Amino acid sequence: MKELEGKVAYITGGSKGIGYGVAEKLLAAGMKVAISGRTLTTVEKAAKSLGAEDRIMALASDVSKLGDEVKAVQKIMDRWGQLDVVLANAGVGHFSPIDEMSEAEWHQMIDTNLNGVFHTLKASVEALKKSKGYYMTLASLAGTNFFASGAGYNATKFGVVGFTQAAMLDLRKYDIKVSTIMPGSVATHFAGNEPDEKDAWKIQPEDIGELVIDLLKMHPRTLPSKIEVRPTRPDKK
């Protein structure tokens, strides 16, 4: 997939943060990009700010619902007739000791972070078979490193890593590439953070966008299936 111009991508959770940063880079490479989120007005606002009106699409979809993802993919196919790249990026995080975590918080993380990546792949896999495309999940270093107050989030991200690696083995016979990206600290609005100069040491969303471009331009014979990425130097406190 070295030639990216005209290819079609779908990014869940694309209205801000990492999803938005990836969308920017893919549009700059000449791709057509659909971004989704739970609230259409929010996604439409993000799509407008990205520009490239003829190459951007805003979609409302709750990834915890397979039906929403099926409808989103169908809208992409109806408009552009193909789907080459999917980034399952939507995610939420609640952080508290396990004895204080609510059932609602647990289920929201499972439904969004883990069920969501399955729903996005299930909805898009037939289109990816046709295009011999690329499916990526946005996991986390929390998918390999556990920490206190992270039981729910760790559970989902460990699951995303395992799911993606197994899906890679299932789908490579169709010439579909599958990778999981595992960032450390990223300067986003995640978990209520408000990005500003204090986050300058962190990975920036556009850095993940550049990584996605690098993966798409890699020779078809080579697959980095699990990519850990972290800040070069941690914050000095």
mmCIF file of C-alpha atoms in Angstrom:
data_model
loop_
_atom_site.group_PDB
_atom_site.id
_atom_site.type_symbol
_atom_site.label_atom_id
_atom_site.label_comp_id
_atom_site.label_asym_id
_atom_site.label_seq_id
_atom_site.Cartn_x
_atom_site.Cartn_y
_atom_site.Cartn_z
ATOM 1 C CA MET A 1 0.000 0.000 0.000
ATOM 2 C CA LYS A 2 2.903 2.329 -0.760
ATOM 3 C CA GLU A 3 0.750 4.560 -2.955
ATOM 4 C CA LEU A 4 -1.736 6.089 -0.548
ATOM 5 C CA GLU A 5 -3.462 8.698 -2.708
ATOM 6 C CA GLY A 6 -7.094 7.755 -3.251
ATOM 7 C CA LYS A 7 -7.124 4.999 -0.628
ATOM 8 C CA VAL A 8 -9.985 5.013 1.890
ATOM 9 C CA ALA A 9 -9.591 4.891 5.671
ATOM 10 C CA TYR A 10 -12.025 4.598 8.553
ATOM 11 C CA ILE A 11 -11.014 5.829 12.020
ATOM 12 C CA THR A 12 -13.199 5.264 15.072
ATOM 13 C CA GLY A 13 -12.978 7.881 17.797
ATOM 14 C CA GLY A 14 -11.668 10.281 15.176
ATOM 15 C CA SER A 15 -13.013 13.595 16.439
ATOM 16 C CA LYS A 16 -10.060 14.373 18.724
ATOM 17 C CA GLY A 17 -6.786 13.077 20.110
ATOM 18 C CA ILE A 18 -4.972 10.258 18.369
ATOM 19 C CA GLY A 19 -7.777 9.570 15.892
ATOM 20 C CA TYR A 20 -7.837 13.196 14.793
ATOM 21 C CA GLY A 21 -4.026 13.291 14.520
ATOM 22 C CA VAL A 22 -4.019 10.180 12.332
ATOM 23 C CA ALA A 23 -6.808 11.582 10.151
ATOM 24 C CA GLU A 24 -4.751 14.737 9.540
ATOM 25 C CA LYS A 25 -1.770 12.724 8.321
ATOM 26 C CA LEU A 26 -3.826 10.418 6.106
ATOM 27 C CA LEU A 27 -5.592 13.358 4.480
ATOM 28 C CA ALA A 28 -2.229 15.038 3.885
ATOM 29 C CA ALA A 29 -1.133 11.841 2.110
ATOM 30 C CA GLY A 30 -4.079 12.154 -0.301
ATOM 31 C CA MET A 31 -6.354 9.567 1.275
ATOM 32 C CA LYS A 32 -10.094 9.724 1.799
ATOM 33 C CA VAL A 33 -10.965 9.486 5.489
ATOM 34 C CA ALA A 34 -14.125 8.699 7.424
ATOM 35 C CA ILE A 35 -14.094 9.498 11.138
ATOM 36 C CA SER A 36 -16.704 8.412 13.651
ATOM 37 C CA GLY A 37 -17.813 9.129 17.193
ATOM 38 C CA ARG A 38 -20.923 8.765 19.289
ATOM 39 C CA THR A 39 -22.140 12.354 18.751
ATOM 40 C CA LEU A 40 -22.560 13.383 15.121
ATOM 41 C CA THR A 41 -22.342 17.143 15.751
ATOM 42 C CA THR A 42 -18.969 16.702 17.440
ATOM 43 C CA VAL A 43 -17.662 14.551 14.599
ATOM 44 C CA GLU A 44 -18.982 16.969 11.981
ATOM 45 C CA LYS A 45 -17.185 19.837 13.709
ATOM 46 C CA ALA A 46 -13.934 17.857 13.675
ATOM 47 C CA ALA A 47 -14.419 16.918 10.023
ATOM 48 C CA LYS A 48 -14.949 20.552 9.091
ATOM 49 C CA SER A 49 -11.770 21.587 10.888
ATOM 50 C CA LEU A 50 -9.819 18.901 9.003
ATOM 51 C CA GLY A 51 -10.824 20.437 5.683
ATOM 52 C CA ALA A 52 -10.571 18.399 2.462
ATOM 53 C CA GLU A 53 -14.364 18.470 2.122
ATOM 54 C CA ASP A 54 -14.526 15.991 -0.745
ATOM 55 C CA ARG A 55 -12.239 13.529 1.082
ATOM 56 C CA ILE A 56 -13.647 13.596 4.620
ATOM 57 C CA MET A 57 -16.770 11.977 6.033
ATOM 58 C CA ALA A 58 -18.310 12.341 9.501
ATOM 59 C CA LEU A 59 -20.191 9.368 10.902
ATOM 60 C CA ALA A 60 -22.127 8.727 14.106
ATOM 61 C CA SER A 61 -21.339 5.316 15.566
ATOM 62 C CA ASP A 62 -21.121 3.812 19.029
ATOM 63 C CA VAL A 63 -18.525 1.062 18.637
ATOM 64 C CA SER A 64 -20.084 -0.892 21.494
ATOM 65 C CA LYS A 65 -22.961 -1.637 19.077
ATOM 66 C CA LEU A 66 -22.181 -3.887 16.117
ATOM 67 C CA GLY A 67 -25.149 -2.499 14.209
ATOM 68 C CA ASP A 68 -23.740 1.026 14.378
ATOM 69 C CA GLU A 69 -20.440 -0.113 12.936
ATOM 70 C CA VAL A 70 -22.111 -2.086 10.155
ATOM 71 C CA LYS A 71 -24.075 1.027 9.161
ATOM 72 C CA ALA A 72 -20.944 3.205 9.290
ATOM 73 C CA VAL A 73 -18.971 0.889 7.025
ATOM 74 C CA GLN A 74 -21.891 0.631 4.619
ATOM 75 C CA LYS A 75 -22.028 4.429 4.328
ATOM 76 C CA ILE A 76 -18.322 4.465 3.476
ATOM 77 C CA MET A 77 -18.820 1.792 0.831
ATOM 78 C CA ASP A 78 -21.852 3.584 -0.604
ATOM 79 C CA ARG A 79 -19.901 6.821 -0.996
ATOM 80 C CA TRP A 80 -16.425 5.656 -1.961
ATOM 81 C CA GLY A 81 -16.875 2.020 -3.001
ATOM 82 C CA GLN A 82 -13.903 0.659 -1.094
ATOM 83 C CA LEU A 83 -12.251 0.488 2.311
ATOM 84 C CA ASP A 84 -8.489 0.039 2.563
ATOM 85 C CA VAL A 85 -7.489 1.004 6.103
ATOM 86 C CA VAL A 86 -9.324 0.723 9.410
ATOM 87 C CA LEU A 87 -8.036 2.110 12.713
ATOM 88 C CA ALA A 88 -10.039 0.942 15.721
ATOM 89 C CA ASN A 89 -9.088 3.832 17.967
ATOM 90 C CA ALA A 90 -12.158 4.577 20.125
ATOM 91 C CA GLY A 91 -11.517 4.055 23.810
ATOM 92 C CA VAL A 92 -12.331 5.137 27.356
ATOM 93 C CA GLY A 93 -10.520 4.844 30.664
ATOM 94 C CA HIS A 94 -11.571 4.824 34.312
ATOM 95 C CA PHE A 95 -8.849 4.514 36.911
ATOM 96 C CA SER A 96 -9.511 3.516 40.503
ATOM 97 C CA PRO A 97 -8.703 0.643 42.881
ATOM 98 C CA ILE A 98 -10.658 -2.445 41.958
ATOM 99 C CA ASP A 99 -12.693 -2.347 45.179
ATOM 100 C CA GLU A 100 -13.852 1.168 44.273
ATOM 101 C CA MET A 101 -14.533 0.626 40.564
ATOM 102 C CA SER A 102 -18.219 0.616 39.675
ATOM 103 C CA GLU A 103 -19.880 -2.022 37.565
ATOM 104 C CA ALA A 104 -20.884 0.689 35.077
ATOM 105 C CA GLU A 105 -17.252 1.828 34.648
ATOM 106 C CA TRP A 106 -16.089 -1.750 34.141
ATOM 107 C CA HIS A 107 -18.720 -2.501 31.509
ATOM 108 C CA GLN A 108 -18.173 0.776 29.656
ATOM 109 C CA MET A 109 -14.481 -0.039 29.217
ATOM 110 C CA ILE A 110 -15.170 -3.622 28.158
ATOM 111 C CA ASP A 111 -17.927 -2.561 25.752
ATOM 112 C CA THR A 112 -15.920 0.258 24.152
ATOM 113 C CA ASN A 113 -12.277 -0.804 24.319
ATOM 114 C CA LEU A 114 -12.639 -4.548 23.786
ATOM 115 C CA ASN A 115 -16.027 -5.284 22.237
ATOM 116 C CA GLY A 116 -15.515 -2.194 20.073
ATOM 117 C CA VAL A 117 -12.423 -3.516 18.289
ATOM 118 C CA PHE A 118 -14.294 -6.743 17.525
ATOM 119 C CA HIS A 119 -17.337 -4.887 16.209
ATOM 120 C CA THR A 120 -15.216 -2.625 14.007
ATOM 121 C CA LEU A 121 -13.361 -5.570 12.510
ATOM 122 C CA LYS A 122 -16.507 -7.662 12.116
ATOM 123 C CA ALA A 123 -18.190 -4.807 10.254
ATOM 124 C CA SER A 124 -15.246 -4.100 7.947
ATOM 125 C CA VAL A 125 -13.563 -7.445 7.336
ATOM 126 C CA GLU A 126 -15.335 -8.298 4.074
ATOM 127 C CA ALA A 127 -14.430 -4.903 2.611
ATOM 128 C CA LEU A 128 -10.831 -5.401 3.743
ATOM 129 C CA LYS A 129 -10.732 -8.812 2.071
ATOM 130 C CA LYS A 130 -11.680 -7.158 -1.217
ATOM 131 C CA SER A 131 -9.061 -4.413 -0.896
ATOM 132 C CA LYS A 132 -6.378 -6.584 0.737
ATOM 133 C CA GLY A 133 -6.343 -3.832 3.291
ATOM 134 C CA TYR A 134 -4.943 -3.016 6.700
ATOM 135 C CA TYR A 135 -6.674 -3.289 10.091
ATOM 136 C CA MET A 136 -5.059 -1.557 13.075
ATOM 137 C CA THR A 137 -6.043 -1.341 16.708
ATOM 138 C CA LEU A 138 -4.984 1.341 19.149
ATOM 139 C CA ALA A 139 -3.937 -0.545 22.266
ATOM 140 C CA SER A 140 -1.556 0.839 24.891
ATOM 141 C CA LEU A 141 1.545 0.009 26.878
ATOM 142 C CA ALA A 142 -1.135 -0.758 29.474
ATOM 143 C CA GLY A 143 -1.695 -3.862 27.343
ATOM 144 C CA THR A 144 1.584 -5.289 28.564
ATOM 145 C CA ASN A 145 2.351 -3.333 31.759
ATOM 146 C CA PHE A 146 -0.143 -3.549 34.605
ATOM 147 C CA PHE A 147 -0.426 -0.878 37.286
ATOM 148 C CA ALA A 148 -2.390 -0.069 40.430
ATOM 149 C CA SER A 149 -5.865 1.398 39.806
ATOM 150 C CA GLY A 150 -5.726 0.084 36.245
ATOM 151 C CA ALA A 151 -7.461 -3.281 36.561
ATOM 152 C CA GLY A 152 -10.309 -2.483 34.185
ATOM 153 C CA TYR A 153 -8.217 -0.577 31.678
ATOM 154 C CA ASN A 154 -5.422 -3.174 31.806
ATOM 155 C CA ALA A 155 -7.954 -5.947 31.242
ATOM 156 C CA THR A 156 -9.263 -4.300 28.089
ATOM 157 C CA LYS A 157 -5.877 -3.366 26.638
ATOM 158 C CA PHE A 158 -4.312 -6.768 27.364
ATOM 159 C CA GLY A 159 -7.389 -8.118 25.574
ATOM 160 C CA VAL A 160 -6.957 -5.792 22.598
ATOM 161 C CA VAL A 161 -3.347 -6.908 22.147
ATOM 162 C CA GLY A 162 -4.284 -10.593 22.283
ATOM 163 C CA PHE A 163 -7.305 -10.104 20.025
ATOM 164 C CA THR A 164 -5.308 -8.223 17.412
ATOM 165 C CA GLN A 165 -2.441 -10.688 17.311
ATOM 166 C CA ALA A 166 -4.794 -13.642 16.900
ATOM 167 C CA ALA A 167 -6.799 -11.778 14.236
ATOM 168 C CA MET A 168 -3.525 -11.134 12.403
ATOM 169 C CA LEU A 169 -2.947 -14.896 12.159
ATOM 170 C CA ASP A 170 -6.519 -15.485 10.986
ATOM 171 C CA LEU A 171 -6.535 -12.793 8.298
ATOM 172 C CA ARG A 172 -3.098 -12.845 6.710
ATOM 173 C CA LYS A 173 -4.229 -15.647 4.376
ATOM 174 C CA TYR A 174 -6.443 -12.960 2.763
ATOM 175 C CA ASP A 175 -3.455 -10.609 2.426
ATOM 176 C CA ILE A 176 -4.958 -8.384 5.118
ATOM 177 C CA LYS A 177 -2.330 -6.806 7.335
ATOM 178 C CA VAL A 178 -3.189 -6.501 11.027
ATOM 179 C CA SER A 179 -1.230 -4.525 13.618
ATOM 180 C CA THR A 180 -1.700 -3.163 17.101
ATOM 181 C CA ILE A 181 -0.122 0.128 18.158
ATOM 182 C CA MET A 182 0.744 0.416 21.852
ATOM 183 C CA PRO A 183 1.524 4.002 22.885
ATOM 184 C CA GLY A 184 2.684 5.206 26.250
ATOM 185 C CA SER A 185 1.822 8.733 27.385
ATOM 186 C CA VAL A 186 0.133 10.738 24.618
ATOM 187 C CA ALA A 187 -0.891 14.408 24.788
ATOM 188 C CA THR A 188 -4.662 13.978 24.415
ATOM 189 C CA HIS A 189 -7.883 14.733 26.304
ATOM 190 C CA PHE A 190 -7.944 11.139 27.584
ATOM 191 C CA ALA A 191 -9.106 10.663 31.193
ATOM 192 C CA GLY A 192 -10.015 14.344 31.520
ATOM 193 C CA ASN A 193 -6.612 15.758 30.614
ATOM 194 C CA GLU A 194 -6.483 19.169 28.944
ATOM 195 C CA PRO A 195 -3.414 19.167 26.665
ATOM 196 C CA ASP A 196 -1.096 22.173 27.035
ATOM 197 C CA GLU A 197 2.604 22.950 27.413
ATOM 198 C CA LYS A 198 2.865 20.551 30.361
ATOM 199 C CA ASP A 199 2.361 17.721 27.847
ATOM 200 C CA ALA A 200 5.192 18.730 25.513
ATOM 201 C CA TRP A 201 7.306 15.742 26.627
ATOM 202 C CA LYS A 202 4.589 13.276 25.644
ATOM 203 C CA ILE A 203 3.969 11.590 22.318
ATOM 204 C CA GLN A 204 1.839 13.932 20.193
ATOM 205 C CA PRO A 205 -1.200 12.668 18.230
ATOM 206 C CA GLU A 206 0.473 13.572 14.941
ATOM 207 C CA ASP A 207 3.399 11.323 15.888
ATOM 208 C CA ILE A 208 1.038 8.344 15.863
ATOM 209 C CA GLY A 209 -0.245 9.601 12.509
ATOM 210 C CA GLU A 210 3.282 9.482 11.117
ATOM 211 C CA LEU A 211 3.682 5.955 12.482
ATOM 212 C CA VAL A 212 0.498 4.850 10.697
ATOM 213 C CA ILE A 213 1.806 6.337 7.443
ATOM 214 C CA ASP A 214 5.078 4.445 7.899
ATOM 215 C CA LEU A 215 3.185 1.175 8.412
ATOM 216 C CA LEU A 216 1.081 1.748 5.302
ATOM 217 C CA LYS A 217 4.163 2.460 3.191
ATOM 218 C CA MET A 218 6.046 -0.620 4.346
ATOM 219 C CA HIS A 219 6.668 -3.345 1.764
ATOM 220 C CA PRO A 220 3.725 -5.806 1.618
ATOM 221 C CA ARG A 221 6.019 -8.688 2.546
ATOM 222 C CA THR A 222 6.817 -7.147 5.949
ATOM 223 C CA LEU A 223 4.440 -6.752 8.892
ATOM 224 C CA PRO A 224 5.245 -5.054 12.208
ATOM 225 C CA SER A 225 2.361 -6.725 14.039
ATOM 226 C CA LYS A 226 2.875 -5.185 17.488
ATOM 227 C CA ILE A 227 4.434 -1.749 17.888
ATOM 228 C CA GLU A 228 5.370 -0.283 21.262
ATOM 229 C CA VAL A 229 5.929 3.473 21.219
ATOM 230 C CA ARG A 230 6.821 5.669 24.172
ATOM 231 C CA PRO A 231 8.122 9.154 24.945
ATOM 232 C CA THR A 232 11.870 9.421 24.418
ATOM 233 C CA ARG A 233 12.319 10.858 27.885
ATOM 234 C CA PRO A 234 9.758 10.761 30.719
ATOM 235 C CA ASP A 235 8.566 13.875 32.441
ATOM 236 C CA LYS A 236 10.963 15.168 35.081
ATOM 237 C CA LYS A 237 9.057 15.752 38.294
#
